[in-house]
Coordinates of C-alpha atoms in Angstrom, one line a residue:
M937 CA 139.7 20.4 -10.1
K938 CA 140.1 17.5 -7.7
K939 CA 138.1 14.4 -8.5
K940 CA 137.8 11.0 -6.9
R941 CA 138.9 8.4 -9.5
Y942 CA 139.9 4.7 -9.4
C943 CA 143.3 3.2 -10.4
V944 CA 143.0 1.3 -13.6
M945 CA 145.4 -1.4 -12.3
C946 CA 144.0 -2.2 -8.9
A947 CA 140.7 -0.3 -8.7
G948 CA 141.9 1.6 -5.6
E949 CA 140.4 5.0 -4.8
N950 CA 142.6 8.1 -5.5
I951 CA 142.0 11.8 -5.4
L952 CA 143.4 13.3 -8.6
D953 CA 143.8 17.0 -9.4
F954 CA 142.9 17.3 -13.1
G955 CA 144.2 20.2 -15.2
L956 CA 145.2 21.0 -18.8
R957 CA 148.8 19.9 -18.1
E958 CA 149.7 16.3 -17.6
K959 CA 150.3 15.5 -13.9
Q960 CA 151.8 12.4 -12.3
S961 CA 150.9 10.6 -9.1
V962 CA 151.6 7.2 -7.5
C963 CA 148.7 4.9 -6.5
P964 CA 149.0 4.2 -2.7
H965 CA 147.4 0.8 -3.1
C966 CA 149.5 -0.9 -5.8
G967 CA 152.3 1.6 -6.5
A968 CA 151.4 2.2 -10.1
I969 CA 152.5 5.4 -11.7
L970 CA 149.4 7.4 -12.8
R971 CA 149.6 10.1 -15.4
F972 CA 146.4 12.2 -15.9
K973 CA 145.1 15.3 -17.6
Q974 CA 141.9 16.9 -18.8
S975 CA 141.4 18.5 -22.2
I976 CA 139.6 21.8 -22.8
F977 CA 136.6 19.8 -24.1
G978 CA 136.2 17.9 -20.8
K979 CA 137.8 14.6 -21.8
K980 CA 139.8 13.1 -19.0
T981 CA 142.7 10.7 -19.7
I982 CA 144.4 8.5 -17.1
S983 CA 147.4 6.3 -18.0
A984 CA 148.8 3.7 -15.5
Q985 CA 152.1 2.1 -15.6
R986 CA 153.4 -0.6 -13.3
P987 CA 156.3 0.3 -10.9
T988 CA 159.8 0.0 -12.2
E989 CA 160.6 -2.9 -9.8
E990 CA 158.4 -5.2 -11.8
D991 CA 159.4 -6.8 -15.2
D992 CA 156.0 -6.1 -16.7
N993 CA 156.0 -2.9 -18.9
T994 CA 152.2 -2.8 -19.2
V995 CA 150.6 0.6 -19.8
I996 CA 146.8 1.0 -19.6
T997 CA 145.2 4.2 -20.9
V998 CA 141.6 5.1 -20.2
Q999 CA 139.9 8.1 -21.8
Y1000 CA 136.4 9.1 -20.9
K1001 CA 134.1 12.1 -20.9
S1002 CA 131.6 12.8 -18.1
P1003 CA 128.2 13.6 -19.4
K1004 CA 126.9 17.0 -18.4
G1005 CA 123.4 17.6 -17.2
V1006 CA 122.7 14.1 -16.0
A1007 CA 121.1 15.4 -12.8
N1008 CA 118.7 17.5 -14.9
H1009 CA 117.5 14.5 -16.9
A1010 CA 117.0 12.3 -13.9
R1011 CA 114.0 14.4 -12.5
V1012 CA 110.8 12.4 -11.9

């Protein structure tokens, strides 16, 4: 399932193909290594690590769950 998500290092837009197995991609904007997956309960996890050329070994992990049925509750 391809979704548009943003890099947690530079906020650049990426198209990621979420699945149950962890996948890896490189952000075209900042070169960060993105690892992402989706659990069977719908939680999406994105981890970003700076490129190996830099001395900084920072890893940022973001986990979120998209609410279901938001469009149904927004009716006026």
